[in-house]
Short mmCIF file of C-alpha atoms in Angstrom, two decimals:
data_model
loop_
_atom_site.label_atom_id
_atom_site.label_comp_id
_atom_site.label_asym_id
_atom_site.label_seq_id
_atom_site.Cartn_x
_atom_site.Cartn_y
_atom_site.Cartn_z
CA MET A 1 105.73 87.78 130.80
CA LYS A 2 109.26 86.48 130.98
CA ARG A 3 108.03 82.89 130.87
CA PHE A 4 105.94 83.68 127.78
CA ARG A 5 108.96 85.18 126.05
CA PHE A 6 111.04 82.16 126.91
CA LEU A 7 108.45 79.76 125.53
CA THR A 8 108.16 81.86 122.40
CA VAL A 9 111.87 81.65 121.81
CA VAL A 10 111.84 77.87 122.31
CA VAL A 11 109.01 77.46 119.81
CA LEU A 12 110.78 79.63 117.22
CA VAL A 13 114.00 77.68 117.62
CA LEU A 14 112.20 74.38 117.23
CA LEU A 15 110.46 75.67 114.10
CA ALA A 16 113.73 76.88 112.67
CA VAL A 17 115.36 73.48 113.30
CA ALA A 18 112.44 71.69 111.74
CA CYS A 19 112.46 73.93 108.67
CA SER A 20 116.23 73.57 108.32
CA SER A 21 116.00 69.83 108.57
CA SER A 22 113.27 69.72 105.96
CA ASP A 23 115.22 71.97 103.56
CA GLU A 24 118.43 69.99 103.94
CA SER A 25 116.77 66.64 103.33
CA GLY A 26 115.78 67.64 99.81
CA GLU A 27 112.84 65.21 99.95
CA ALA A 28 109.42 66.07 98.61
CA THR A 29 106.89 66.73 101.35
CA ASP A 30 104.07 64.97 99.47
CA ASN A 31 104.01 61.38 98.26
CA PHE A 32 104.03 62.11 94.54
CA ASP A 33 106.64 60.09 92.61
CA ARG A 34 108.79 62.86 91.19
CA LYS A 35 111.32 60.40 89.80
CA THR A 36 108.74 58.78 87.52
CA LEU A 37 107.77 62.24 86.31
CA LEU A 38 111.41 63.06 85.58
CA GLU A 39 111.83 59.76 83.70
CA ASN A 40 108.88 60.61 81.49
CA ILE A 41 110.26 64.09 80.84
CA ALA A 42 113.77 62.83 79.97
CA ASP A 43 112.94 59.69 78.02
CA ASN A 44 109.73 60.61 76.27
CA ILE A 45 109.89 64.38 75.83
CA VAL A 46 113.32 66.04 76.06
CA ILE A 47 115.59 63.45 74.51
CA PRO A 48 113.25 62.61 71.57
CA ALA A 49 112.73 66.30 70.90
CA TYR A 50 116.48 66.96 70.86
CA GLN A 51 117.03 63.96 68.63
CA SER A 52 114.46 65.31 66.19
CA PHE A 53 115.96 68.76 66.31
CA SER A 54 119.44 67.36 65.78
CA VAL A 55 118.24 65.62 62.60
CA ASP A 56 116.77 68.90 61.35
CA MET A 57 119.96 70.79 62.18
CA ALA A 58 122.01 68.22 60.29
CA ALA A 59 119.71 68.71 57.29
CA LEU A 60 120.21 72.46 57.56
CA ARG A 61 123.97 71.92 57.59
CA THR A 62 123.70 69.81 54.44
CA ALA A 63 121.50 72.37 52.72
CA THR A 64 124.01 75.06 53.58
CA SER A 65 126.82 73.03 52.13
CA ASP A 66 124.85 72.43 48.96
CA PHE A 67 124.10 76.12 48.62
CA VAL A 68 127.74 77.10 49.06
CA SER A 69 128.85 74.45 46.62
CA THR A 70 126.24 75.37 43.99
CA THR A 71 125.05 78.87 44.70
CA ASP A 72 121.82 79.36 42.77
CA GLU A 73 118.22 80.30 43.45
CA SER A 74 117.07 76.68 43.57
CA ASN A 75 119.49 75.79 46.36
CA LEU A 76 118.59 79.04 48.14
CA VAL A 77 114.95 77.90 48.24
CA GLU A 78 116.08 74.51 49.60
CA LEU A 79 118.20 76.20 52.24
CA ARG A 80 115.27 78.36 53.33
CA GLN A 81 113.08 75.28 53.70
CA ALA A 82 115.66 73.52 55.81
CA TRP A 83 116.06 76.64 57.96
CA SER A 84 112.30 76.94 58.46
CA THR A 85 112.00 73.28 59.39
CA ALA A 86 114.85 73.52 61.93
CA PHE A 87 113.44 76.81 63.32
CA VAL A 88 110.06 75.23 63.97
CA SER A 89 111.73 72.18 65.45
CA TRP A 90 113.75 74.48 67.77
CA GLN A 91 110.50 75.55 69.41
CA SER A 92 110.15 72.08 70.99
CA VAL A 93 113.52 72.22 72.82
CA SER A 94 114.07 75.89 73.53
CA MET A 95 112.50 75.74 77.00
CA PHE A 96 114.96 73.08 78.29
CA GLU A 97 117.72 75.38 79.52
CA ILE A 98 119.22 72.82 81.88
CA GLY A 99 122.37 70.73 81.97
CA LYS A 100 124.74 71.38 79.04
CA ALA A 101 122.23 73.80 77.46
CA GLU A 102 122.42 76.01 80.56
CA GLU A 103 126.19 75.64 80.75
CA ILE A 104 126.83 76.88 77.19
CA SER A 105 123.89 79.39 77.09
CA PHE A 106 122.42 77.39 74.27
CA ARG A 107 119.24 79.39 73.84
CA ASN A 108 120.98 82.77 73.73
CA PHE A 109 123.43 81.65 71.05
CA MET A 110 120.70 79.94 68.99
CA ASN A 111 117.87 82.45 68.94
CA VAL A 112 118.46 86.01 70.10
CA TYR A 113 116.34 88.51 68.18
CA PRO A 114 116.34 91.10 66.85
CA VAL A 115 119.81 90.57 65.41
CA SER A 116 122.26 93.30 64.51
CA SER A 117 122.48 93.32 60.72
CA THR A 118 125.14 96.04 60.96
CA ASN A 119 127.36 93.85 63.13
CA ILE A 120 126.75 90.85 60.93
CA GLU A 121 127.90 92.82 57.90
CA THR A 122 130.94 93.98 59.88
CA ASN A 123 131.83 90.40 60.75
CA ILE A 124 131.44 89.34 57.11
CA SER A 125 133.56 92.17 55.74
CA SER A 126 136.33 91.74 58.29
CA GLY A 127 136.32 87.93 58.21
CA THR A 128 137.31 88.04 61.87
CA TYR A 129 134.85 87.08 64.63
CA ASP A 130 134.56 84.93 67.71
CA LEU A 131 131.18 83.22 67.72
CA THR A 132 131.82 81.79 71.22
CA SER A 133 131.81 85.32 72.65
CA VAL A 134 128.68 86.44 74.54
CA SER A 135 129.01 89.77 72.80
CA GLN A 136 128.39 88.01 69.48
CA GLN A 137 125.08 86.40 70.39
CA ASP A 138 123.01 88.76 68.25
CA GLU A 139 125.18 88.09 65.22
CA GLN A 140 124.40 84.37 65.03
CA GLY A 141 121.61 81.82 65.42
CA PHE A 142 118.34 81.53 63.58
CA GLY A 143 117.81 85.26 63.44
CA SER A 144 121.10 85.89 61.71
CA LEU A 145 120.43 83.11 59.24
CA ASP A 146 117.08 84.76 58.56
CA PHE A 147 118.95 87.94 57.58
CA LEU A 148 121.50 86.07 55.44
CA ILE A 149 118.99 84.06 53.40
CA ASN A 150 115.93 86.33 53.48
CA GLY A 151 117.01 89.83 54.43
CA LEU A 152 119.89 90.82 52.19
CA SER A 153 117.49 91.81 49.40
CA ASP A 154 113.87 91.46 48.27
CA SER A 155 115.17 89.66 45.18
CA ASP A 156 116.39 86.04 45.25
CA THR A 157 118.69 86.84 42.35
CA ALA A 158 120.27 89.66 44.34
CA ILE A 159 120.63 87.52 47.46
CA VAL A 160 122.46 84.86 45.42
CA GLY A 161 124.63 87.65 44.06
CA PHE A 162 125.96 88.42 47.56
CA TYR A 163 127.38 84.90 47.69
CA THR A 164 128.71 84.79 44.13
CA ASP A 165 130.37 88.20 44.15
CA ALA A 166 133.96 87.80 43.00
CA THR A 167 135.34 90.01 45.82
CA THR A 168 133.12 89.49 48.86
CA GLY A 169 131.16 86.35 48.06
CA VAL A 170 133.53 83.98 49.85
CA ASN A 171 133.19 85.97 53.04
CA TYR A 172 129.36 85.56 52.92
CA GLU A 173 129.79 81.86 52.25
CA ASN A 174 132.23 81.42 55.12
CA TYR A 175 130.07 83.32 57.58
CA LEU A 176 126.92 81.37 56.62
CA THR A 177 128.81 78.12 56.96
CA ASP A 178 130.37 79.05 60.28
CA LEU A 179 126.99 80.00 61.79
CA VAL A 180 125.27 76.76 60.80
CA THR A 181 128.28 74.65 61.78
CA ARG A 182 128.33 76.20 65.23
CA MET A 183 124.59 75.71 65.69
CA ASP A 184 124.80 72.10 64.63
CA ASP A 185 127.81 71.42 66.83
CA MET A 186 126.17 72.98 69.86
CA THR A 187 123.03 70.94 69.26
CA SER A 188 125.09 67.74 69.20
CA GLU A 189 126.83 68.80 72.36
CA VAL A 190 123.55 69.24 74.25
CA LEU A 191 122.06 66.02 72.83
CA ASN A 192 125.12 64.02 73.71
CA ASP A 193 124.92 65.36 77.27
CA TRP A 194 121.38 64.10 77.62
CA THR A 195 122.10 60.68 76.10
CA GLY A 196 125.23 60.42 78.22
CA ASP A 197 125.56 60.76 81.97
CA PHE A 198 123.25 63.72 82.40
CA ARG A 199 120.06 61.76 81.87
CA ASP A 200 120.60 59.57 84.96
CA SER A 201 121.81 62.45 87.15
CA PHE A 202 118.72 64.44 86.06
CA VAL A 203 116.32 61.62 86.90
CA ASN A 204 117.99 60.69 90.16
CA ASN A 205 117.95 64.31 91.40
CA SER A 206 114.30 63.84 92.33
CA GLY A 207 114.09 65.63 95.66
CA SER A 208 112.40 68.89 96.56
CA SER A 209 114.90 71.70 96.76
CA ALA A 210 116.04 74.69 94.72
CA THR A 211 118.69 72.52 93.04
CA SER A 212 116.49 69.47 92.31
CA SER A 213 115.77 68.65 88.69
CA LEU A 214 112.04 69.27 88.85
CA ASP A 215 112.46 72.61 90.64
CA LYS A 216 114.95 73.82 88.09
CA LEU A 217 113.07 72.56 85.04
CA VAL A 218 109.72 73.93 86.20
CA ASN A 219 111.39 77.31 86.62
CA ASP A 220 112.76 76.98 83.08
CA PHE A 221 109.32 76.10 81.83
CA ILE A 222 107.64 79.09 83.47
CA PHE A 223 110.47 81.45 82.55
CA HIS A 224 110.21 80.41 78.93
CA TYR A 225 106.42 80.73 78.87
CA GLU A 226 106.49 84.13 80.48
CA LYS A 227 109.55 85.74 78.93
CA HIS A 228 110.04 84.04 75.57
CA LEU A 229 106.50 83.12 74.49
CA ARG A 230 104.26 85.70 76.17
CA ALA A 231 106.73 88.63 76.15
CA GLY A 232 109.22 87.79 73.35
CA LYS A 233 106.85 86.57 70.69
CA ILE A 234 103.83 88.73 71.52
CA GLY A 235 104.21 91.36 74.22
CA ILE A 236 107.35 93.14 73.07
CA PRO A 237 106.32 93.55 69.41
CA ALA A 238 102.84 94.63 70.57
CA GLY A 239 104.44 97.37 72.73
CA VAL A 240 103.15 96.06 76.07
CA PHE A 241 106.31 97.05 77.86
CA SER A 242 107.43 99.99 75.77
CA GLY A 243 104.06 101.69 75.30
CA THR A 244 104.74 101.79 71.57
CA PRO A 245 104.35 98.89 69.09
CA LEU A 246 107.69 97.55 67.87
CA ASP A 247 106.99 95.80 64.57
CA ASP A 248 110.69 95.08 64.00
CA ARG A 249 111.01 92.93 67.13
CA VAL A 250 109.19 89.86 65.86
CA GLU A 251 110.75 86.46 65.35
CA ALA A 252 111.79 85.65 61.76
CA ILE A 253 111.38 89.32 60.80
CA TYR A 254 112.96 88.96 57.33
CA LYS A 255 110.99 85.83 56.36
CA GLY A 256 107.83 87.63 57.36
CA ASP A 257 105.23 84.90 57.35
CA LEU A 258 106.77 82.45 59.79
CA SER A 259 106.28 84.17 63.12
CA LYS A 260 102.79 82.76 63.75
CA THR A 261 103.96 79.24 62.95
CA LEU A 262 106.83 79.60 65.42
CA PHE A 263 104.46 80.93 68.09
CA ASN A 264 102.01 78.04 67.68
CA ALA A 265 104.79 75.44 67.72
CA ASN A 266 106.18 76.86 70.94
CA LEU A 267 102.73 77.14 72.55
CA ASP A 268 102.00 73.51 71.64
CA ALA A 269 105.35 72.34 73.04
CA LEU A 270 104.78 74.13 76.35
CA GLN A 271 101.28 72.71 76.76
CA ASP A 272 102.49 69.21 75.78
CA PHE A 273 105.20 69.48 78.40
CA PHE A 274 102.67 70.43 81.05
CA ASN A 275 100.56 67.42 80.13
CA GLY A 276 103.46 65.01 79.90
CA LYS A 277 102.71 64.21 76.23
CA HIS A 278 105.30 62.05 74.55
CA PHE A 279 107.12 63.84 71.74
CA THR A 280 106.56 61.05 69.23
CA SER A 281 102.98 60.10 70.07
CA ASN A 282 99.77 61.17 71.83
CA THR A 283 100.62 59.00 74.84
CA THR A 284 100.90 60.90 78.12
CA GLY A 285 102.83 60.07 81.27
CA GLN A 286 103.44 61.60 84.66
CA SER A 287 103.54 65.36 84.37
CA LEU A 288 102.80 68.66 86.04
CA LYS A 289 99.17 68.00 85.25
CA THR A 290 99.12 64.63 86.98
CA TYR A 291 101.06 66.14 89.89
CA LEU A 292 98.37 68.76 90.41
CA ASP A 293 95.64 66.16 90.02
CA PHE A 294 97.38 63.89 92.57
CA LEU A 295 97.32 66.79 95.01
CA ASN A 296 93.67 67.48 94.16
CA THR A 297 94.52 71.13 93.51
CA ILE A 298 91.29 73.12 93.19
CA LYS A 299 90.89 76.80 92.33
CA ASP A 300 87.50 78.51 92.22
CA GLY A 301 85.82 75.07 92.39
CA GLU A 302 87.68 73.59 89.39
CA ASP A 303 90.77 71.47 88.97
CA LEU A 304 93.75 73.78 88.47
CA SER A 305 95.09 71.51 85.72
CA ASN A 306 91.83 72.00 83.77
CA LEU A 307 92.05 75.78 84.24
CA ILE A 308 95.60 75.78 82.91
CA ASN A 309 94.76 73.63 79.88
CA ASN A 310 91.64 75.65 79.18
CA GLN A 311 93.71 78.82 79.20
CA PHE A 312 96.32 77.35 76.87
CA ASN A 313 93.47 76.50 74.50
CA THR A 314 91.82 79.93 74.82
CA ALA A 315 95.11 81.67 73.97
CA ARG A 316 95.59 79.39 70.97
CA THR A 317 92.03 80.17 69.76
CA ILE A 318 92.52 83.90 70.10
CA ALA A 319 95.81 83.63 68.22
CA THR A 320 94.10 82.00 65.23
CA ASN A 321 92.98 85.51 64.28
CA LEU A 322 96.56 86.77 63.96
CA ASN A 323 98.31 87.34 60.66
CA GLU A 324 100.95 84.80 59.68
CA ASP A 325 103.34 87.78 59.82
CA PHE A 326 103.30 89.30 63.29
CA SER A 327 105.08 92.40 62.05
CA GLU A 328 102.22 93.06 59.65
CA GLN A 329 99.75 92.31 62.41
CA VAL A 330 101.31 94.93 64.70
CA ARG A 331 101.14 97.52 61.92
CA THR A 332 97.59 96.86 60.85
CA ASN A 333 95.63 95.77 63.93
CA ASN A 334 97.78 95.59 67.08
CA SER A 335 94.72 95.05 69.29
CA LEU A 336 94.66 91.38 68.25
CA MET A 337 98.22 91.03 69.49
CA LEU A 338 97.26 92.68 72.75
CA ASN A 339 94.28 90.35 73.12
CA THR A 340 96.57 87.36 72.66
CA TYR A 341 98.96 88.72 75.24
CA ASP A 342 96.12 89.14 77.73
CA GLU A 343 95.09 85.51 77.37
CA LEU A 344 98.66 84.31 77.73
CA GLN A 345 99.06 86.46 80.82
CA LYS A 346 96.19 84.73 82.56
CA ASN A 347 98.15 81.47 82.55
CA VAL A 348 101.15 83.19 84.12
CA VAL A 349 99.07 83.54 87.26
CA PHE A 350 97.87 79.93 87.13
CA LEU A 351 101.36 78.56 86.52
CA LYS A 352 103.57 80.91 88.44
CA VAL A 353 101.39 81.42 91.54
CA ASP A 354 98.81 78.67 91.90
CA MET A 355 100.78 75.73 90.48
CA LEU A 356 104.08 76.57 92.21
CA GLN A 357 102.30 77.03 95.51
CA ALA A 358 100.64 73.61 95.15
CA ILE A 359 103.83 71.69 94.27
CA ALA A 360 106.01 73.72 96.68
CA ILE A 361 108.48 75.14 94.16
CA ASN A 362 109.94 78.64 94.47
CA ILE A 363 110.73 80.99 91.62
CA ASP A 364 114.48 81.18 91.02
CA PHE A 365 114.56 84.02 88.44
CA VAL A 366 114.15 87.77 88.77
CA ASP A 367 110.85 89.14 87.66
CA ALA A 368 111.65 92.46 85.97
CA ASP A 369 108.42 93.43 84.24
CA GLY A 370 106.08 93.56 87.18
CA ASP A 371 104.11 90.31 86.68
#
């Protein structure tokens, strides 16, 4: 009995040493070329997407300047179009919370919703605010712009009147300008990081550990799919977590008919990322899909990559039945929102459980809603 215990201890020690050695090496345990995958992600997906978004943000900044210089209904319409274009473009980069974007909490400053219209009005009336403060995240970004150009009134004439008012108009102009300037500056900061030194450090960090580029980015991808697409855009407004539908929690609430467009753009971006599709073409490179195929990952007799893509497509098909305005959809037939949520949820299991197990990546975020 004593000999058995001794041998058991020896075996456990050897296993611990082996595991420790493997963890410290940071090398992938399979032969898949992670570096080539990271190169495709950086050069053909992330950087081109940020470059496109930066162009759209610059156009939004110009449209804002034009509106402030000549404040009329025509320029308000132009400003709204530039905002919508940039907002849709944002859906292609919002998942990449890594590098400078993670450092400056880019996503939280760009697109927290719902926003606090009361606090926005307080900032405007006081003329004093610190947009770099975490406590001010729901007073800026795309949601706050939505309020300022769509939500002040149901009448375009009245909205223009807020900016031309002899007493308070300049405060509205200044706040609008400050919000867009900050959004554009932050976008440039993140893009410059990617086109600078970060690209190479990202690609070269190709090992297999909690701090490797692929491990971190895959976690970002799954977190965004689960928390921002599935829950944020669909589940929360549909009342999945509250038990009561919340029609005021949709994206672009004041615009009304943009929420479905934003959802589809984000769903497409997430699926394209999974498949390694280049941002500017239909060409595909090394990706999570090719990684799973390389490992010959099978679930229920079918390639896991096919199951994941089929589920993306099923969710998209179900979502075609949704109203362009998700707030209206929640009020009139919430069951369609719940159906969409259910289809999105199925891919959480494929991505978060089956895929991560296959490519040996651990979840690095806290799961708070029981999935």
